[in-house]
XYZ file of C-alpha atoms in Angstrom:
775
model
C -38.607 97.975 37.070
C -37.527 94.736 39.023
C -38.872 93.888 42.409
C -36.422 94.436 45.035
C -36.384 93.068 48.353
C -34.134 94.407 50.865
C -33.191 94.198 54.243
C -30.486 96.575 54.087
C -31.438 100.501 54.576
C -29.162 103.047 52.572
C -27.099 104.754 54.421
C -24.984 108.217 53.325
C -23.546 107.933 50.001
C -22.630 104.276 49.804
C -25.778 102.490 49.688
C -27.332 104.867 47.929
C -29.798 104.282 44.938
C -28.461 106.965 42.614
C -28.899 107.155 39.459
C -25.555 107.157 36.930
C -23.905 110.262 36.099
C -22.286 108.914 33.153
C -25.366 108.179 31.247
C -26.184 111.938 30.527
C -23.927 112.172 27.903
C -25.011 109.052 26.473
C -28.746 110.018 26.303
C -28.121 113.376 24.977
C -26.068 112.128 22.196
C -22.561 113.398 23.542
C -20.667 110.158 24.355
C -17.624 109.477 22.504
C -16.555 106.254 21.065
C -13.478 105.323 18.986
C -15.246 105.080 16.069
C -16.661 108.828 16.654
C -12.657 110.457 17.044
C -11.491 112.918 14.219
C -8.093 113.934 13.922
C -6.325 116.613 11.274
C -5.204 114.486 8.058
C -6.555 111.215 9.563
C -6.151 108.122 6.993
C -8.669 104.658 7.286
C -7.248 101.107 7.339
C -8.729 98.246 5.752
C -8.050 94.730 6.665
C -7.715 92.052 4.131
C -8.670 88.431 6.000
C -8.303 84.738 4.893
C -11.587 83.011 3.613
C -9.930 79.704 4.391
C -10.124 78.484 7.890
C -6.505 76.723 6.914
C -4.305 77.623 4.278
C -0.845 78.093 3.163
C -0.218 81.888 1.822
C 1.516 81.589 -1.458
C 2.145 85.254 -2.203
C 0.249 88.433 -1.546
C 0.080 91.090 -4.453
C -0.951 94.544 -3.126
C 0.091 96.452 -6.495
C -3.502 96.235 -7.837
C -4.881 97.957 -4.309
C -2.545 101.052 -5.081
C -4.424 101.827 -8.147
C -7.208 102.170 -6.143
C -7.978 105.996 -6.219
C -7.643 107.303 -2.711
C -5.184 104.203 -1.552
C -2.516 105.661 0.280
C -0.145 102.627 0.744
C -0.918 98.694 1.152
C 1.305 96.515 3.121
C 1.685 92.562 3.538
C 3.296 90.954 6.366
C 7.060 91.084 4.471
C 6.204 94.832 4.190
C 5.939 95.835 8.007
C 8.834 93.300 10.003
C 8.105 95.397 12.951
C 4.694 93.735 13.845
C 5.480 90.229 12.922
C 6.877 89.554 16.834
C 4.358 87.314 18.291
C 1.633 89.093 21.079
C 3.001 89.308 24.407
C 1.842 86.554 26.765
C 3.350 84.273 29.268
C 2.037 80.167 29.942
C 0.623 79.836 33.552
C 2.912 76.386 33.376
C 6.016 75.415 32.204
C 4.877 72.387 29.887
C 2.496 75.089 28.283
C 2.665 75.873 24.450
C 1.701 79.008 24.158
C 1.536 80.300 20.480
C -0.267 83.613 19.668
C -1.217 84.973 16.435
C 1.435 88.163 14.601
C -0.493 90.871 13.539
C -0.745 89.929 9.981
C -0.216 86.493 9.210
C 3.002 85.651 7.040
C 2.665 82.190 6.109
C 0.013 80.154 7.326
C -3.473 81.531 8.046
C -5.382 79.337 10.677
C -9.085 80.857 10.590
C -11.214 82.662 8.774
C -10.971 86.283 9.035
C -7.237 86.216 10.392
C -5.443 89.291 8.922
C -3.314 89.268 5.864
C -2.568 92.484 4.454
C -3.823 95.973 5.231
C -4.927 98.728 3.183
C -4.420 102.826 4.294
C -6.605 105.172 2.612
C -8.422 108.690 2.574
C -11.509 107.467 3.716
C -12.678 104.468 4.399
C -14.289 103.228 0.728
C -11.394 103.983 -0.503
C -9.524 101.325 1.999
C -12.187 98.792 1.740
C -12.160 98.831 -2.596
C -7.988 98.709 -1.842
C -8.434 95.747 0.473
C -11.212 94.051 -2.108
C -8.236 94.808 -4.533
C -5.940 92.612 -2.675
C -4.916 89.703 -4.735
C -3.705 86.931 -2.311
C -3.111 83.269 -3.402
C -4.013 80.493 -1.080
C -3.044 76.812 -1.068
C -5.647 75.309 1.129
C -4.795 73.002 4.055
C -7.364 70.461 6.232
C -9.157 72.055 8.630
C -9.247 70.783 12.410
C -12.709 71.634 13.513
C -13.865 70.212 16.649
C -11.924 69.225 20.046
C -12.136 65.056 19.217
C -8.881 64.752 17.555
C -6.809 61.477 17.443
C -3.332 60.913 15.644
C -4.181 61.141 11.858
C -5.799 65.161 12.841
C -3.123 67.508 11.352
C -1.021 69.658 13.591
C -1.715 73.621 13.226
C 1.701 74.646 14.642
C 4.888 72.792 13.486
C 6.968 71.013 15.876
C 4.233 70.574 18.137
C 3.236 66.939 18.695
C -0.325 67.118 18.248
C -2.944 70.226 19.228
C -3.206 69.888 22.559
C -1.718 73.104 23.838
C -2.004 73.078 27.667
C -3.270 70.943 30.193
C -4.774 72.313 33.701
C -4.832 70.258 36.714
C -6.339 71.099 39.759
C -7.371 68.649 42.759
C -8.313 68.021 46.469
C -8.427 65.440 48.829
C -7.669 61.611 46.898
C -8.698 62.779 43.795
C -10.113 60.478 41.583
C -9.455 57.966 44.310
C -12.121 59.130 46.335
C -14.381 57.787 43.761
C -13.883 54.340 45.451
C -15.835 54.776 48.433
C -18.755 55.887 46.448
C -22.335 53.984 47.007
C -23.301 55.304 43.807
C -21.253 57.109 40.824
C -22.791 59.080 37.871
C -21.482 59.222 34.305
C -22.198 62.030 31.675
C -21.234 64.454 28.928
C -21.927 68.055 28.820
C -21.478 70.280 26.111
C -21.416 73.940 26.264
C -21.678 75.672 22.691
C -19.441 78.190 21.606
C -20.356 81.463 21.517
C -19.986 84.985 20.110
C -20.201 88.106 22.354
C -21.176 90.614 20.195
C -20.815 93.957 22.149
C -23.106 96.352 20.638
C -19.765 98.178 19.958
C -17.603 96.580 17.415
C -13.742 97.052 17.866
C -11.989 100.133 16.547
C -8.672 101.532 16.917
C -7.010 105.224 15.899
C -3.381 105.817 16.296
C -1.514 109.318 16.377
C 2.127 110.089 16.479
C 4.022 112.986 17.187
C 6.615 113.228 15.394
C 8.146 116.368 17.418
C 7.747 114.837 21.041
C 7.972 110.711 19.553
C 5.008 110.333 21.308
C 2.638 107.533 20.661
C -1.188 107.748 21.251
C -3.764 104.770 20.616
C -7.283 105.227 21.411
C -9.442 102.205 21.854
C -12.041 99.909 24.104
C -9.739 98.080 25.948
C -10.685 96.939 29.507
C -7.201 96.505 30.271
C -5.624 100.278 29.765
C -1.776 99.273 31.632
C -1.516 95.831 30.018
C -2.713 97.428 26.626
C 0.239 99.655 26.893
C 2.804 97.148 28.359
C 1.909 94.939 25.490
C 2.618 97.409 22.538
C 5.503 98.923 24.056
C 6.656 95.504 23.739
C 5.235 94.931 20.104
C 6.755 98.624 18.777
C 10.210 98.318 21.405
C 8.787 101.727 22.417
C 9.689 102.517 26.249
C 6.447 103.029 28.433
C 7.068 106.796 28.499
C 6.780 107.113 24.961
C 2.932 105.075 24.687
C -0.029 105.836 25.983
C -3.053 104.294 25.830
C -6.438 106.428 26.303
C -10.347 104.406 26.583
C -13.004 106.425 24.604
C -16.753 105.023 25.835
C -16.841 101.403 25.635
C -20.165 100.380 24.298
C -19.581 96.602 25.598
C -17.199 94.285 26.223
C -17.806 91.378 28.438
C -14.472 90.063 28.232
C -13.344 89.809 24.791
C -11.651 93.842 25.131
C -9.113 92.062 27.691
C -6.557 90.958 25.387
C -4.881 93.775 22.611
C -5.805 92.328 19.288
C -3.417 92.893 15.767
C -5.225 95.812 14.547
C -4.514 98.180 17.583
C -1.135 97.397 17.232
C -1.234 97.722 12.904
C -2.555 100.982 13.496
C -0.113 102.490 15.949
C 2.897 100.944 13.807
C 1.617 102.817 10.533
C 1.100 106.478 12.447
C 4.896 106.123 12.814
C 5.831 104.994 9.627
C 3.423 107.064 7.640
C 3.409 109.952 10.012
C -0.443 110.485 10.073
C -3.226 109.118 12.462
C -4.672 106.053 11.211
C -8.035 104.804 11.958
C -9.410 101.071 12.220
C -13.488 100.572 12.620
C -14.415 96.955 12.473
C -17.704 95.774 11.380
C -20.560 93.363 12.363
C -18.744 90.478 10.376
C -15.046 91.061 11.727
C -16.687 90.665 14.914
C -18.464 87.604 14.560
C -14.912 86.626 12.955
C -12.129 87.627 14.478
C -12.970 89.118 17.722
C -12.407 86.568 20.474
C -15.314 83.762 20.852
C -16.429 81.968 24.124
C -17.265 79.148 25.825
C -16.981 75.880 23.655
C -16.322 73.150 26.283
C -16.912 69.487 26.273
C -17.267 67.832 29.939
C -16.769 64.324 30.354
C -17.749 63.959 34.608
C -17.671 61.394 36.913
C -19.783 61.976 40.150
C -19.731 59.706 43.664
C -22.106 59.633 45.967
C -23.093 58.003 49.355
C -26.905 56.718 49.076
C -27.931 59.594 50.960
C -27.044 61.793 48.191
C -23.803 63.164 49.593
C -21.197 64.148 47.455
C -17.865 62.201 48.040
C -16.161 63.082 45.050
C -16.369 64.764 41.803
C -13.902 63.917 39.072
C -14.268 65.921 35.264
C -12.123 65.378 32.203
C -12.661 68.478 30.045
C -11.712 70.130 26.831
C -11.602 73.775 25.998
C -11.890 74.617 22.246
C -9.040 77.318 22.205
C -9.623 78.122 18.290
C -6.252 78.622 16.063
C -4.124 80.103 19.148
C -3.866 79.607 23.362
C -3.940 83.619 23.855
C -6.324 83.593 26.671
C -8.666 80.436 27.024
C -6.303 78.954 29.645
C -7.834 81.815 32.114
C -11.617 80.238 31.000
C -10.263 76.963 31.928
C -8.370 77.784 35.327
C -11.674 79.042 36.317
C -13.578 76.363 35.544
C -11.285 74.287 37.209
C -11.304 76.047 40.769
C -15.123 77.478 40.515
C -17.130 73.907 40.006
C -16.701 73.425 43.296
C -19.341 75.905 44.173
C -20.781 76.288 47.615
C -21.063 72.606 48.386
C -19.286 69.968 50.330
C -17.234 68.577 47.851
C -14.295 65.568 49.636
C -12.485 64.778 46.814
C -12.141 66.692 43.727
C -10.075 66.047 40.310
C -10.377 68.529 37.558
C -8.288 68.079 34.169
C -8.965 70.640 31.379
C -6.967 70.302 28.210
C -6.663 73.278 25.700
C -6.964 72.048 22.131
C -6.241 74.019 19.176
C -8.533 73.785 16.021
C -9.313 76.120 13.077
C -11.457 78.875 14.441
C -11.340 81.790 16.180
C -9.560 82.506 19.373
C -11.157 81.611 22.581
C -11.267 83.777 25.598
C -12.660 84.993 28.653
C -16.639 86.388 27.907
C -18.882 87.230 31.143
C -18.450 84.613 33.983
C -15.076 83.479 31.709
C -15.420 79.963 32.555
C -17.753 80.178 36.134
C -20.686 79.695 34.315
C -19.732 76.497 32.861
C -18.584 75.435 36.163
C -21.820 75.958 37.604
C -23.771 74.294 34.874
C -21.481 71.067 34.867
C -22.084 70.470 38.594
C -25.624 71.161 38.772
C -26.435 69.460 35.856
C -24.799 66.658 38.009
C -26.957 66.824 40.644
C -29.493 66.639 39.040
C -28.586 63.593 37.461
C -27.731 62.080 40.682
C -31.019 63.389 42.337
C -32.558 61.171 39.560
C -30.539 58.166 39.583
C -31.135 58.160 43.821
C -35.131 58.978 43.679
C -34.213 62.736 45.319
C -36.140 65.787 44.903
C -33.371 68.031 43.052
C -33.822 70.991 45.824
C -33.335 68.236 48.973
C -29.995 67.096 46.903
C -28.678 70.432 47.078
C -29.753 71.114 50.738
C -28.218 68.128 51.651
C -24.527 69.479 50.701
C -24.452 72.986 50.976
C -22.058 74.656 53.187
C -23.284 75.760 56.574
C -22.489 79.388 57.718
C -20.820 77.741 60.889
C -18.247 76.271 58.833
C -17.158 80.422 57.661
C -14.660 80.630 56.081
C -14.533 77.652 54.572
C -11.038 76.439 52.799
C -12.349 74.374 49.763
C -8.697 73.005 49.596
C -8.394 74.521 45.949
C -5.323 76.543 44.847
C -5.410 79.105 42.364
C -1.906 79.660 40.873
C -0.919 79.333 44.957
C -3.809 81.099 46.108
C -6.341 79.577 48.567
C -9.710 79.394 47.496
C -11.396 80.267 50.809
C -15.254 81.157 51.091
C -15.485 83.844 53.278
C -18.872 84.536 54.447
C -22.292 83.682 53.944
C -25.305 81.687 54.742
C -25.665 79.399 51.182
C -28.910 77.410 53.128
C -30.682 80.671 53.881
C -29.909 82.034 50.764
C -31.189 78.857 48.818
C -34.588 78.797 51.033
C -35.268 82.214 49.988
C -34.984 80.923 46.050
C -37.394 77.831 47.060
C -39.667 80.275 48.871
C -40.232 82.468 46.144
C -40.304 80.677 43.332
C -43.326 78.652 44.950
C -41.361 75.519 44.847
C -43.414 73.815 47.516
C -46.395 74.058 45.597
C -45.137 73.973 41.807
C -45.637 70.347 41.303
C -49.705 70.635 42.002
C -49.635 73.932 39.353
C -47.264 71.980 36.940
C -49.854 68.961 37.329
C -52.828 71.513 36.626
C -50.620 72.703 33.253
C -50.399 69.785 31.845
C -53.446 68.700 32.155
C -54.376 71.765 29.952
C -51.468 71.036 27.554
C -49.082 73.601 28.787
C -45.759 72.256 29.832
C -44.273 74.178 32.793
C -40.988 73.317 34.373
C -39.051 74.465 37.145
C -35.174 74.564 37.993
C -33.515 75.683 41.318
C -29.683 76.544 41.751
C -26.826 77.844 43.503
C -23.434 78.881 42.349
C -20.999 81.247 44.208
C -19.491 84.403 42.430
C -15.800 85.107 42.440
C -14.332 88.719 43.028
C -10.889 89.326 42.363
C -7.927 87.725 41.425
C -5.757 88.068 44.422
C -4.099 91.504 42.574
C -4.690 94.633 44.141
C -4.817 97.926 42.521
C -4.010 101.459 43.182
C -5.802 104.769 43.444
C -5.053 108.481 43.205
C -7.174 110.776 44.793
C -6.115 114.812 44.044
C -7.561 117.920 45.591
C -7.175 121.366 43.399
C -7.455 124.486 44.591
C -11.521 124.588 43.710
C -11.999 122.155 45.631
C -12.822 119.785 43.130
C -12.143 116.309 43.665
C -10.048 114.105 40.818
C -10.399 110.287 41.453
C -8.054 107.925 39.267
C -8.192 104.531 38.905
C -6.565 102.063 36.443
C -10.102 100.523 35.573
C -12.344 101.125 32.472
C -16.085 100.973 32.386
C -18.492 99.730 29.950
C -22.327 100.272 32.104
C -21.095 99.186 35.391
C -21.489 102.484 36.741
C -17.835 103.502 38.181
C -17.945 107.212 37.679
C -21.001 107.251 39.952
C -19.859 103.801 42.289
C -16.291 105.451 42.654
C -17.587 109.025 43.194
C -19.948 107.589 46.540
C -17.382 105.959 47.887
C -15.043 109.064 47.556
C -17.898 111.102 48.627
C -18.387 109.103 51.829
C -15.021 108.765 52.672
C -13.894 112.157 52.298
C -16.721 113.479 53.153
C -16.966 116.337 50.597
C -20.310 116.782 48.078
C -20.534 114.110 45.830
C -20.821 116.976 42.640
C -17.594 117.926 43.347
C -15.838 114.420 42.627
C -14.817 113.583 39.267
C -13.669 109.753 38.184
C -10.774 109.267 35.440
C -10.261 105.979 34.253
C -9.418 104.090 31.175
C -5.941 106.507 30.475
C -2.586 104.812 31.549
C -1.114 108.598 31.927
C -2.878 108.383 35.614
C 0.103 106.502 36.773
C -2.451 104.242 38.749
C -1.472 100.465 38.843
C -4.008 97.286 38.073
C -4.816 94.775 35.462
C -8.180 95.978 34.225
C -11.904 95.541 34.803
C -12.949 91.680 34.686
C -13.490 89.034 36.827
C -15.906 90.816 39.047
C -12.926 92.979 40.112
C -13.211 96.336 39.833
C -15.073 97.519 42.678
C -12.825 94.874 45.005
C -9.557 96.219 44.154
C -9.882 99.547 42.897
C -12.909 100.689 45.311
C -10.960 99.773 48.200
C -7.853 101.451 46.675
C -10.093 104.932 46.340
C -11.809 104.356 49.651
C -7.987 103.908 51.342
C -6.812 106.972 49.433
C -10.027 109.281 50.211
C -9.301 108.524 53.865
C -5.606 109.504 53.986
C -6.361 112.584 52.070
C -9.205 113.536 54.580
C -6.731 113.434 57.219
C -4.345 115.640 55.422
C -6.961 118.275 54.619
C -8.223 117.731 58.330
C -5.054 118.494 59.286
C -4.922 121.869 57.465
C -8.100 123.200 58.875
C -7.039 122.029 62.300
C -3.863 124.399 61.530
C -6.688 127.372 60.588
C -8.840 126.748 63.133
C -6.470 126.442 65.728
C -7.918 123.288 66.967
C -7.079 119.409 67.192
C -7.874 117.359 64.534
C -10.221 115.078 66.511
C -11.990 118.199 67.155
C -13.416 118.437 64.264
C -16.665 117.445 61.821
C -16.570 117.497 58.610
C -19.446 117.178 56.176
C -20.459 118.729 52.903
C -18.548 122.268 52.482
C -18.225 123.375 56.183
C -15.328 121.878 58.312
C -16.333 122.668 62.163
C -15.275 122.915 65.547
C -17.835 120.159 67.249
C -17.441 122.064 70.833
C -18.328 125.210 68.861
C -19.954 125.089 66.050
C -19.772 128.952 64.939
C -15.929 128.045 64.427
C -15.500 126.442 61.227
C -13.967 126.907 57.906
C -14.976 126.238 54.520
C -13.917 123.342 52.609
C -13.226 125.526 49.558
C -11.033 127.491 51.315
C -8.658 124.839 52.975
C -8.543 123.460 49.554
C -7.308 127.068 48.007
C -4.759 127.382 50.705
C -3.223 123.624 50.053
C -0.927 125.225 46.669
C -1.535 125.924 43.255
C -0.818 121.983 42.517
C -3.051 120.934 45.256
C -2.269 117.778 47.146
C -2.376 114.082 45.867
C -2.483 110.748 47.795
C -1.797 107.406 46.404
C -2.903 104.163 47.937
C -3.348 100.282 47.161
C -6.238 98.724 47.575
C -7.216 95.264 48.450
C -7.301 91.948 45.566
C -8.401 89.875 47.811
C -10.416 86.967 46.587
C -13.874 86.839 47.959
C -17.104 85.088 46.985
C -20.327 85.921 46.771
C -23.901 83.849 47.087
C -26.353 83.742 44.381
C -29.333 81.224 44.060
C -31.641 81.439 40.979
C -35.333 79.619 40.824
C -37.119 80.075 37.176
C -40.518 78.899 35.815
C -40.552 78.095 32.303
C -43.181 77.032 29.815
C -42.184 74.948 26.535
C -44.322 75.002 23.626
C -44.588 71.115 22.893
C -45.137 72.097 19.009
C -42.850 75.009 18.331
C -40.329 73.798 21.121
C -40.345 77.632 21.964
C -39.320 78.086 25.387
C -40.903 81.542 27.264
C -39.945 82.515 31.045
C -42.959 82.846 32.968
C -41.142 83.520 36.564
C -37.768 84.915 38.018
C -36.059 84.767 41.201
C -32.709 85.894 42.429
C -31.068 85.524 45.804
C -27.320 87.414 45.471
C -25.202 88.406 48.226
C -22.678 91.772 47.078
C -22.056 92.263 50.619
C -21.572 96.020 51.169
C -23.730 97.229 48.112
C -22.556 101.079 46.916
C -25.554 101.508 44.862
C -28.395 99.057 44.836
C -29.643 100.622 41.518
C -26.600 99.635 39.840
C -26.291 96.087 41.161
C -29.757 95.692 40.466
C -29.038 96.543 36.759
C -25.661 94.690 36.820
C -27.838 91.354 37.913
C -30.378 91.576 35.541
C -28.300 92.383 32.369
C -26.045 89.349 33.707
C -29.316 87.179 33.707
C -30.207 88.086 30.577
C -27.405 87.504 29.093
C -27.397 83.746 30.436
C -30.707 83.331 29.216
C -29.278 84.156 25.731
C -26.577 81.354 25.903
C -28.880 79.009 26.850
C -31.586 79.176 24.720
C -30.254 81.112 21.564
C -26.509 82.123 20.805
C -24.290 79.516 18.940
C -21.326 79.776 16.783
C -21.521 76.817 14.603
C -18.491 75.545 12.074
C -19.735 72.979 9.447
C -17.242 70.553 8.289
C -14.948 72.866 6.098
C -14.341 75.109 8.808
C -16.230 78.005 7.932
C -18.575 80.070 10.436
C -22.105 79.697 10.047
C -23.377 83.108 11.742
C -21.564 86.099 10.370
C -24.268 88.528 10.681
C -26.887 89.262 13.090
C -29.605 87.576 11.027
C -27.869 83.980 11.561
C -27.339 84.629 15.633
C -29.890 85.008 17.591
C -29.826 87.511 20.167
C -32.410 87.570 23.175
C -34.697 90.299 22.713
C -36.953 92.747 25.091
C -39.908 90.098 24.505
C -37.511 87.025 25.841
C -36.825 88.612 28.950
C -38.882 88.268 31.940
C -39.458 90.428 35.089
C -36.888 89.750 37.591
C -37.396 89.241 41.483
C -33.875 90.480 43.380
C -33.911 89.127 46.905
C -30.631 90.808 48.467
C -28.580 89.165 51.314
C -25.954 90.937 53.260
C -22.734 89.658 54.167
C -19.774 92.196 54.102
C -16.700 90.230 52.083
C -14.118 89.802 55.090
C -11.503 89.639 52.421
C -11.559 93.141 51.976
C -11.761 96.610 54.297
C -14.750 97.694 52.951
C -17.314 94.345 52.448
C -17.189 94.822 48.854
C -17.887 91.777 46.424
C -18.368 92.074 42.423
C -22.060 91.945 41.438
C -21.212 91.758 37.200
C -21.085 88.003 36.320
C -23.160 86.093 38.862
C -26.295 86.457 37.149
C -25.372 84.789 33.862
C -22.891 81.976 36.006
C -26.608 80.801 37.402
C -28.821 80.998 35.017
C -27.197 78.487 32.752
C -28.131 75.699 34.682
C -31.349 77.057 36.142
C -33.282 77.514 33.069
C -31.627 74.376 31.927
C -33.009 72.315 34.801
C -36.491 74.037 34.119
C -36.736 73.030 30.546
C -35.579 69.820 30.752
C -37.856 69.812 33.934
C -40.839 70.805 31.250
C -40.072 67.976 28.932
C -39.679 65.552 31.218
C -42.864 63.529 29.940
C -41.351 63.153 26.657
C -38.399 61.773 28.402
C -35.590 63.817 27.550
C -32.349 64.397 28.948
C -30.829 67.781 27.520
C -26.660 67.492 28.357
C -25.731 70.060 25.137
C -26.386 73.822 25.057
C -27.648 75.852 23.679
C -31.468 74.338 23.901
C -32.495 76.028 20.309
C -36.230 74.529 19.394
C -33.953 72.257 16.380
C -32.018 70.719 19.670
C -35.090 70.291 21.626
C -36.897 68.607 18.931
C -33.621 66.226 18.274
C -33.850 65.331 21.943
C -37.683 64.503 22.434
C -37.324 62.537 18.745
C -34.258 60.872 20.311
C -36.248 60.001 23.473
C -39.259 59.022 21.337
C -37.032 56.976 19.224
C -35.431 55.052 22.528
C -39.064 53.862 24.141
C -40.032 52.872 20.793
C -36.754 50.712 20.487
C -37.324 49.501 23.982
C -41.124 48.916 23.288
C -40.280 46.422 20.028
C -37.647 44.985 22.041
C -40.032 43.827 24.616
């Protein structure tokens, strides 16, 4: 268990450290994932995928597959013209070139794993045998790997002048001209490697079509149930009342299950065409080669400061490797551009992000979605500035932090016309807590003593802000049935965040009914609730505030009925738990259940909209690492997190989200990397080639909570799902570099694998030897 230091006592249901109710079915094996679903006469699908990163499709011959026992049908793109529409989407700027794939490639494949054909069979084994029998003739084309390109680089999409799909620009103050007044300009190139999310549950889809009602139901693990339903309607030319999307349990998502993929569309199309339920279950290899990848940015930065270490200007031109298609890469690029500001004063800012296409798996949102990259480049540049100016790395941060008396602080940034305003908080106090808890003042003596014993310790202390929400509100519906049960419906999907527990706590608090009477329904487009889904640390802010507002309105309607039965004014009543009483005469009471029963056979329902306004919560990390000088492996010795989640609904769940995010960040920094060779082939297509953090790598975390209720919504909520990842990247990188300072290394690229650390140490040694030889 983590050590948690809290200055805010729990009260009632909001603030209660309650265990998650949704864990019980999982613990007893009763959870149901998409791959667990079975329907009568269900067929199985297997996808034929390209082994080439870039090739023209000469022909696809499915005849041999049809001879495989158990195979029902096989289709190439030419056989399914109804699914050859590009995936729905729109560029965020009119000049963007926005190309999305079709569910099956018809003419050209542009990454290893792109779908070319599909086989339908009675069971999955026959489907896979049939897929192996499909003959595809390719004419290989030169692959494009990496964002460093020039006029000789092959262009992936016909009619384009280059592989530059889109450019995102953000500017405040004088932008790059702000460098003119700087005493010191620091220049650096920083790289964040490509990675794969690897949730425990690979993607899967089941589609069922009812011929009698002409109703299509598609089951799959999506973070965005409403967007998925709208996309399926557009792709299949169906009205919304004929398509329903249901989300079973999700075994991890982290952003990569936000978009619609081709397999869901293929399953839906074939269920309608063949009149049978269809199921596709992806495997780990497909998770590595097809599911969105992430990060993959290269930053070229200039930062101007005065001699006292105050930031004057920050200029960053960076490239995002979007993979073969510009599907969802623009989200992380926008987030990087607007989030780099962090909790610091930056009078002049110029961010330019180029989205560049390559022959690799498309990239998109993954826990933090551009925000970890932003924090990494800002914090590492502060390290470089401190070293150049001879300042302590903590001191330079303290000199630049926004003060609490400046709140709310307008950063000058606009995200699609939405102003980026830091609403409340005390960043200097939070950072002071980090420094105190990690023992920063005493560390250098500890470090020196350890080095004398041959132990290389390093410390990292950094700050960041976690942005909650995207400026879009959700709706929620609360319905009381005649038995007194309360049904809470929202347009989100939960994949470990604890929605069934926290949403019930909100409803119980604001409505007044016992927690046990509340049931949460989410991940179903048929609820009729509005909202884009679960991502960007927005679900509690947007859906949670909608639930609170609907609960308050429903409470008034129930109290009105109780007042009628008790012949008393509403404001004379008390309600908590199972009884509603007259305050001045408690013996006059009516049971809540009796009031619910009197509301009619359908009960009553209330729908309300929440607050989708953007809010920012502080997060500071302090970490001490030990680096083995021979093996160049990294062990985390101590880890402190100070975070501000506003009004916390459930501290136990907040702890879990914060720690889980931090562990994922640890993997990003030290282990995980999706590499492609010069031929464009992925080098990791199974877990034994892709290192994820294990329990032995995970430290004990000390969590310290700040409590500054968000001003951006009525409940004071903030999201907490991404802050741990955002801040851990620069914290661990700074600590590792500090540990290896005696070797003179500069670490400018993630991840910090033993191989990369070895190369950095060797490069520093060669540089010293060259300098000595020249002397």
